[in-house]
Coordinates of C-alpha atoms in Angstrom, one line a residue:
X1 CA 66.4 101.1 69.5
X2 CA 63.4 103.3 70.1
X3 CA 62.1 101.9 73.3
X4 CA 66.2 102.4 74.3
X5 CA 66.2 105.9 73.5
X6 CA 63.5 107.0 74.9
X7 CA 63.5 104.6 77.9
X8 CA 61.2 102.1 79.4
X9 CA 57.6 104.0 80.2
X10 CA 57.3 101.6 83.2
X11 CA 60.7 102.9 84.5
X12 CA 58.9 106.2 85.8
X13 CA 56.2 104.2 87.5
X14 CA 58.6 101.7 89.2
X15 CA 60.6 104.1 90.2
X16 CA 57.5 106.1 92.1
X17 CA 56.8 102.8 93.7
X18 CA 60.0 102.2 95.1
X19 CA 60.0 105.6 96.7
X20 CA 56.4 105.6 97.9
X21 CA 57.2 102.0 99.6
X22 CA 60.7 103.3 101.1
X23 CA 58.4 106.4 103.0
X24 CA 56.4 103.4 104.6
X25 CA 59.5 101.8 105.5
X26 CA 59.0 102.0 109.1
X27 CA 62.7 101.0 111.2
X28 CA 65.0 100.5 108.1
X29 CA 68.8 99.5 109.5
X30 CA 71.5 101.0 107.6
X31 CA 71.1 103.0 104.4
X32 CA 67.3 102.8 104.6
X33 CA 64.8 105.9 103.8
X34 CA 61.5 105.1 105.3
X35 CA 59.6 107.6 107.4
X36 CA 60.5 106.6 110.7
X37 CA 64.1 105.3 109.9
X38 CA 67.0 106.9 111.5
X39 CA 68.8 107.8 108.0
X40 CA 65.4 109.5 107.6
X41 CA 65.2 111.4 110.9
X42 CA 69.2 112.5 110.4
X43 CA 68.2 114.3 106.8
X44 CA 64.6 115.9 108.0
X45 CA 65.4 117.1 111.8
X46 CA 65.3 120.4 111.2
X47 CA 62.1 119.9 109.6
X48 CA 60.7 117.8 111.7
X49 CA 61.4 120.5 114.4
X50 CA 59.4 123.1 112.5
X51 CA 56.8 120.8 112.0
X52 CA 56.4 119.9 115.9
X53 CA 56.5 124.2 116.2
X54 CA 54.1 124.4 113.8
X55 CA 51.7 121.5 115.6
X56 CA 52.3 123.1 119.1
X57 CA 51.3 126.9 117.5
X58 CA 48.0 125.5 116.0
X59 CA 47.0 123.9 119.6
X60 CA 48.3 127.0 121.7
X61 CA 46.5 128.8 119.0
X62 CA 43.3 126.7 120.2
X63 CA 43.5 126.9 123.6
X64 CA 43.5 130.9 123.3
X65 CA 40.3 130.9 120.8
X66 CA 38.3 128.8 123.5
X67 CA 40.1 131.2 126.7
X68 CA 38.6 134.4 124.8
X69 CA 35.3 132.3 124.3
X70 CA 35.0 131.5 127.9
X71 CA 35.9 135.1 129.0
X72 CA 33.1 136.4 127.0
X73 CA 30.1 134.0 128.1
X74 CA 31.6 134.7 131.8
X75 CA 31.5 138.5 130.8
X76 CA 27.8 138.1 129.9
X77 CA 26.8 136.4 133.0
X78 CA 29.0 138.8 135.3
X79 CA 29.3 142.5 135.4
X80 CA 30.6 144.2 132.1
X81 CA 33.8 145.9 132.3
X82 CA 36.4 146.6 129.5
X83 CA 38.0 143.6 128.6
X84 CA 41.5 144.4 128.8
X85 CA 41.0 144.3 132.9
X86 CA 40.4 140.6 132.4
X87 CA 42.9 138.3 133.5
X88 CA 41.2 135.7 131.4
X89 CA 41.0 138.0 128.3
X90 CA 44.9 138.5 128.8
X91 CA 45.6 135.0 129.0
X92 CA 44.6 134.4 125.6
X93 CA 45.7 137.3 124.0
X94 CA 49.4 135.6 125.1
X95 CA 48.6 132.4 124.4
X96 CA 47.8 133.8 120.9
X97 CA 50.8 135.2 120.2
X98 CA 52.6 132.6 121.3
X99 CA 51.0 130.3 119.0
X100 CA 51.6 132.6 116.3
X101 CA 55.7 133.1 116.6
X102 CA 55.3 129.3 116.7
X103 CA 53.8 129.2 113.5
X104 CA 56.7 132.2 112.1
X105 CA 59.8 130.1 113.3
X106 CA 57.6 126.9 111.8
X107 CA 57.9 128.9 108.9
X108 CA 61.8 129.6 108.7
X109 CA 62.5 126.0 109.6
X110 CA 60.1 123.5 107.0
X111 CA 58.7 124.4 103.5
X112 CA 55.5 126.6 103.2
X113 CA 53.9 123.7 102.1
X114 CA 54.3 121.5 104.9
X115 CA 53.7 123.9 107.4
X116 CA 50.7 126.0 106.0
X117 CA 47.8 122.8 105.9
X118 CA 48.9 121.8 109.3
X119 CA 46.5 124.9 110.5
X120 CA 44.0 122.1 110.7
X121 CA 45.4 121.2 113.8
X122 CA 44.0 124.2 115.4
X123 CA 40.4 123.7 114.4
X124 CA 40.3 120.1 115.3
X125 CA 42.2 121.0 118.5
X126 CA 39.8 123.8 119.4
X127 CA 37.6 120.7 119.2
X128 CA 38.6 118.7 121.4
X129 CA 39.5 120.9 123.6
X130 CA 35.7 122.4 123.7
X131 CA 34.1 119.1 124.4
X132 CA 37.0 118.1 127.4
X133 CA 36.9 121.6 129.2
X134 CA 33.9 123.2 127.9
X135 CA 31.6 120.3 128.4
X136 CA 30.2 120.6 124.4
X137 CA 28.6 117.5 122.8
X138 CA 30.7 115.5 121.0
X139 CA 29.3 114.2 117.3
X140 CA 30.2 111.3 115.0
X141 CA 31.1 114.1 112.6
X142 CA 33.5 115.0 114.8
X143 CA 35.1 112.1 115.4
X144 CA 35.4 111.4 111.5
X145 CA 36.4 114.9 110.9
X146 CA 39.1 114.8 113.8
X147 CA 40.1 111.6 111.9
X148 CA 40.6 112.4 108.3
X149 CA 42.3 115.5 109.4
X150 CA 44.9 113.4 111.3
X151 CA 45.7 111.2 108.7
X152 CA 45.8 113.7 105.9
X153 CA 48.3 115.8 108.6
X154 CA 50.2 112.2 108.6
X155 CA 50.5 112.2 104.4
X156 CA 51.4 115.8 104.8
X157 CA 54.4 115.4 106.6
X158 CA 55.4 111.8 105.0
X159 CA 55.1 113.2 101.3
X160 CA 55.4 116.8 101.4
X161 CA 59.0 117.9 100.0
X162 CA 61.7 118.1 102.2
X163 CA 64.3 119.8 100.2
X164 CA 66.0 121.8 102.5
X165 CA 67.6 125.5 101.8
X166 CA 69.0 128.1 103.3
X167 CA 66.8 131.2 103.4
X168 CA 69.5 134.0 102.8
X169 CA 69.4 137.1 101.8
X170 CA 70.7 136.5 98.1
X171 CA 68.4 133.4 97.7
X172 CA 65.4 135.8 98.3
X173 CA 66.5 138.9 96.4
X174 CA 67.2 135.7 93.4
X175 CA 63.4 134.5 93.5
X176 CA 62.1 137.9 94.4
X177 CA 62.8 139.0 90.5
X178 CA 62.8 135.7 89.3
X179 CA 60.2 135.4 85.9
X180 CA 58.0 133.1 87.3
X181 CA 57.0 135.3 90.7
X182 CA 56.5 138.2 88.7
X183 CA 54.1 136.8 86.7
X184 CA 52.4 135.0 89.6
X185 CA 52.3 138.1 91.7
X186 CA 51.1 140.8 88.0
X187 CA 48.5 138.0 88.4
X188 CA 47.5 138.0 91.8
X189 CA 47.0 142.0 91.2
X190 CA 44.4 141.5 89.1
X191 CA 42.6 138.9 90.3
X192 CA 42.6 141.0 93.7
X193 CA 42.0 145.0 91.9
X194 CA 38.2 142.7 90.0
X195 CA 37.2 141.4 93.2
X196 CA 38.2 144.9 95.1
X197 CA 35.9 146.6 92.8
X198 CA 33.2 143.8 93.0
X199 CA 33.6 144.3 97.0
X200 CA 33.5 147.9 96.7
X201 CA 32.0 149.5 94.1
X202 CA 29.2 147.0 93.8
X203 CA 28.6 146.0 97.2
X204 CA 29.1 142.5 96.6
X205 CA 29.9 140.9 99.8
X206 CA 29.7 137.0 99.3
X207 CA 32.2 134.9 101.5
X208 CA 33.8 133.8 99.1
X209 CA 34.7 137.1 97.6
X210 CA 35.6 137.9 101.6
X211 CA 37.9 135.2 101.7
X212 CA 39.5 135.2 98.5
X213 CA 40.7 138.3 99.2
X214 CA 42.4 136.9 102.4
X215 CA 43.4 134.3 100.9
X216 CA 45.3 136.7 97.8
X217 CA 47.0 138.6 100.2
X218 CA 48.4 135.3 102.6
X219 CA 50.1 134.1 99.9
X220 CA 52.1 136.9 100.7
X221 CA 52.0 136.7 103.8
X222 CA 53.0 133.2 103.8
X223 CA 56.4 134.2 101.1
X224 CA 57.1 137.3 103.6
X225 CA 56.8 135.3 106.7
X226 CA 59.4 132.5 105.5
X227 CA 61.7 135.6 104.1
X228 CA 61.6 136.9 107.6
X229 CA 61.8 134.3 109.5
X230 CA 63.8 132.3 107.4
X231 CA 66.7 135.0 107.4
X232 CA 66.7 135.6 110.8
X233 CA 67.5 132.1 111.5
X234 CA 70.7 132.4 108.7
X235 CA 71.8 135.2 110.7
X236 CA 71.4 132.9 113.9
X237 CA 73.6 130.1 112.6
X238 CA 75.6 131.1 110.0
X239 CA 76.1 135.0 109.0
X240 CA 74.0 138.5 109.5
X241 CA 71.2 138.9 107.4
X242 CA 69.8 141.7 108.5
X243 CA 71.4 144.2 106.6
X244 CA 70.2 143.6 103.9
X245 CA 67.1 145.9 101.9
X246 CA 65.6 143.0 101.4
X247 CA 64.7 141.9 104.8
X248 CA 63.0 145.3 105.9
X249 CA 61.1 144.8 102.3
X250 CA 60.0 141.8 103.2
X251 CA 59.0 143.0 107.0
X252 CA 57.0 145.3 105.4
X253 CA 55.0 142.7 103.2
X254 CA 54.4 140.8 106.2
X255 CA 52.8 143.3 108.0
X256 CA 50.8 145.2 106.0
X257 CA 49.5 141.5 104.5
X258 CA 48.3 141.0 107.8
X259 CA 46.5 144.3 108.3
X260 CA 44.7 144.1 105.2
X261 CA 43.9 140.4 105.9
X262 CA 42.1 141.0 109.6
X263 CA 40.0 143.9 107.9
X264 CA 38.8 141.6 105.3
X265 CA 38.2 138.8 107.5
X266 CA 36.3 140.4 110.2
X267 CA 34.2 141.3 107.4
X268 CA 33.7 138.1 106.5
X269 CA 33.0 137.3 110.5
X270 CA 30.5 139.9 111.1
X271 CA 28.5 139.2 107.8
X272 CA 28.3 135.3 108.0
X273 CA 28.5 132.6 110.6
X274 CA 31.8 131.1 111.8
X275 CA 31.0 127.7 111.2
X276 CA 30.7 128.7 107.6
X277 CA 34.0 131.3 107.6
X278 CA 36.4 128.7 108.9
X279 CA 36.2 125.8 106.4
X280 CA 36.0 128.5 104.1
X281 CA 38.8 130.5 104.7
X282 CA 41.0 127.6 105.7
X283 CA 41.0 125.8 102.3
X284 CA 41.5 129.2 100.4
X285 CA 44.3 130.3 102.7
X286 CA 46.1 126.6 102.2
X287 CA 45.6 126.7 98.8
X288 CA 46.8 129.9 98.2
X289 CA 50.1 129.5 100.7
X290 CA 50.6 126.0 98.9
X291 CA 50.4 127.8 95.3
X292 CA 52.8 130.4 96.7
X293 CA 55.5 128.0 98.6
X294 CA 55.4 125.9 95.0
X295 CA 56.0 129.2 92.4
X296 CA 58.0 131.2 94.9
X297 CA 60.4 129.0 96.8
X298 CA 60.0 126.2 94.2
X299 CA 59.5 123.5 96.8
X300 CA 58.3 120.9 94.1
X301 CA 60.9 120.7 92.2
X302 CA 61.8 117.5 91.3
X303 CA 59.2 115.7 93.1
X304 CA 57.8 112.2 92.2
X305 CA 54.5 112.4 90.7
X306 CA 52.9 110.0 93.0
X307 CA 54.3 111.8 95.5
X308 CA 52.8 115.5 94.9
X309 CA 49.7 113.1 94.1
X310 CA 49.7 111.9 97.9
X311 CA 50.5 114.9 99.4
X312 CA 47.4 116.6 97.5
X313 CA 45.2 113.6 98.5
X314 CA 46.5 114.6 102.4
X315 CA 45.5 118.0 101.7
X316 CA 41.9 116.9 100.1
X317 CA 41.7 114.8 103.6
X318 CA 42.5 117.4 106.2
X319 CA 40.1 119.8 104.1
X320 CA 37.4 117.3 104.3
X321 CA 38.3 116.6 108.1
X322 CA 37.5 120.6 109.0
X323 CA 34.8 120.6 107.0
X324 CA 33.2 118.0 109.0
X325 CA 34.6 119.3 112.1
X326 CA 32.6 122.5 111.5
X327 CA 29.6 121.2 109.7
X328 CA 26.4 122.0 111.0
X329 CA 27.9 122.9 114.7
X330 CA 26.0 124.6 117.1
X331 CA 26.7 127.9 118.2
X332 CA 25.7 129.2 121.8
X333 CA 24.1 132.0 121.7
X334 CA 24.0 134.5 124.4
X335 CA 20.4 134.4 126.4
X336 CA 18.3 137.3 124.7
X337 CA 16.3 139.1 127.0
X338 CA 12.1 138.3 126.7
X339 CA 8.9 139.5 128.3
X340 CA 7.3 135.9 129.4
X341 CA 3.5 136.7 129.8
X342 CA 2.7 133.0 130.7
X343 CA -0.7 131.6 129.7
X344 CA -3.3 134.4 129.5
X345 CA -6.5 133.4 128.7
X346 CA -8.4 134.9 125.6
X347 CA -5.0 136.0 124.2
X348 CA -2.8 134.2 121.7
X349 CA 0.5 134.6 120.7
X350 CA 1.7 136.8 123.3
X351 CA 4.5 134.2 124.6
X352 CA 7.3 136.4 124.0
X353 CA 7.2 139.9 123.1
X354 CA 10.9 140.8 122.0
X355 CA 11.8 144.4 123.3
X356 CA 12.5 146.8 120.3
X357 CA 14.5 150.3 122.1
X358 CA 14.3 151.7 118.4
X359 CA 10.7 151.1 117.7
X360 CA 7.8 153.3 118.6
X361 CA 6.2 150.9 120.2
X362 CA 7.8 148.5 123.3
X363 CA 7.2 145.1 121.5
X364 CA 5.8 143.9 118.6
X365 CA 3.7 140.4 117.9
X366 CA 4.6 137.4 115.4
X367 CA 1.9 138.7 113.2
X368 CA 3.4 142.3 113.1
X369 CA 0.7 144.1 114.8
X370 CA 1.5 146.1 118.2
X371 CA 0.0 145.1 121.5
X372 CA -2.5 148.3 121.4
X373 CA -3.9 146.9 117.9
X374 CA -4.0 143.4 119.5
X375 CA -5.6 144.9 122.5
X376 CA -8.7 147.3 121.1
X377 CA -9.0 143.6 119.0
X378 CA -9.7 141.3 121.5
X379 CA -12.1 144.1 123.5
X380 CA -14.0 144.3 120.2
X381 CA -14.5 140.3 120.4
X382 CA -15.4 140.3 123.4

């Protein structure tokens, strides 16, 4: 009577296997609900759709990043002039924007968390695209980070919910002062006001403090964006949403989200090394956007528990993938300008003598003595 009452524990389980094997049912006829079945494409077009934008924005996005790289080791070789005379530098400022109303409509069509750990698209597509057009080496590590990423991005889209909703008005005003967002964002306040004060009043400038920060405010970015863009689309296909408070509430969000966000991550930029700011930033922005997709728009709810358990281990494998991808990669550095004094005889050390314009002095020496010391030295050996 118990085990009636309270059910079979092996129910649960079986019934997680069933529904992990249907979503590697590849071609099911008829009532079948495997990934790539047509019942399956019928229910998750729309999706699917915002998933393709959202794959398309990361690469566009990618292209851009290596156009504005190429425009400023062709500035350094060629005549300076401001940059917004550049074709080149114009050209990627386009494509980025492009790429990022990609990523907004990707927004307004498939959940937050589907859409937001596809951004490792655009790092291992800035990859790829560096080693085909750039001529860059290409490592194992990148081959195996490429890899992972791709089939994590694969587990994303197979496992990650696709409930779909209508993103009206109403539905945001509903979760806007729903408990559970007030408590996540009174929160998120703190969290952001200690490391503010960390940041500011103590001069603590560790990346991870940087990027936490960035990370804090995307998640409402991430919420504002799918309010925005998820409302404008309503008003597309069904009724006018823009009338309501909310909207312009939530435009404002967006935007001043994103303000505070570039500050904090040209910060970041300027105090540490790419290599080590994208890894970084991209795991704490996905994080945070998946945290705020999950408690905001409640895009879990009702999930399988093997399920969410895939979809993590997706994210785990496109986090490892960038990581990889950006491990240990070789920046090019812009030629420095150097005295070469060649192979004088009786002196030593005096390969390279960097200029210093702030110094007394024109150069200094490895061992921190100027050339005059150096000089009155070497007559005094002789």
């Amino acid at each position: 009577m118990a085990a009636l009452a309270l059910g079979d524990p092996g129910d649960a389980g079986r019934a997680a296997l069933d529904e992990l094997s249907r979503n590697f049912t590849y071609g099911a006829q008829g009532g079948g609900n495997g990934s790539l079945s047509g019942a399956w494409y019928r229910r998750n077009q729309i999706h699917l759709f915002g998933v393709l934008l959202a794959i398309l924005g990361n690469l566009v996005i990618s292209v851009s990043l290596n156009i504005q790289y190429s425009h400023l080791r062709l500035a350094h070789q060629e005549a300076p002039r401001p940059f917004f005379r550049s074709p080149l530098w114009w050209g990627g400022a386009v494509l980025m924007a492009v790429g990022e109303a990609g990523n907004c409509a990707a927004y307004g069509l498939a959940p937050v968390t589907l859409v937001a750990p596809l951004g490792c698209m655009s790092v291992t597509g800035s990859v790829f695209i560096s080693v085909l057009f750039l001529k860059e080496n290409l490592r194992a590590s990148d081959l195996l980070g490429m890899t992972l990423a791709f089939a994590g991005s694969y587990l994303l889209v197979n496992f990650a919910p696709n409930k779909t909703q209508a993103i009206s008005a109403r539905t945001i005003q509903y979760y806007f002062v729903g408990w559970q967002f007030l408590i996540y964002v009174i929160f998120e306040i703190l969290i952001f006001c200690i490391l503010l004060y960390f940041h500011k009043r103590k001069g603590m400038n560790h990346i991870v403090i940087l990027l936490t920060l960035v990370a804090l405010l995307a998640s409402l970015t991430v919420i504002s964006v799918k309010a925005v863009s998820g409302m404008i689309t309503f008003s597309v296909m069904d009724k006018m949403q823009l009338t309501y408070p909310i909207f312009y509430i939530m435009f404002i969000i967006m935007i001043a989200s994103c303000v505070f966000q570039v500050k904090f991550l040209n910060q970041a930029t300027k105090l540490y090394n790419t290599a080590a700011v994208v890894p970084v930033n991209h795991i704490l922005f996905t994080t945070s956007a998946i945290i705020a997709g999950i408690i905001f728009y409640k895009e879990f709810l009702g999930a399988a528990f093997l399920t969410i358990f895939i979809y993590f281990f997706g994210c785990f494998l496109s986090f490892l993938g960038v990581f990889l991808v950006t491990r240990n990669r070789e920046k090019e550095h812009l030629p420095q300008s150097y005295i070469d004094f060649g192979n004088i005889p009786g002196k030593q050390m005096l390969d390279k003598i960097q200029p210093d314009s702030n110094g007394l002095s024109y150069g200094t020496l490895p061992d921190g003595s100027d050339s005059t010391k150096s000089q009155s030295g070497e007559k005094k050996e002789v």
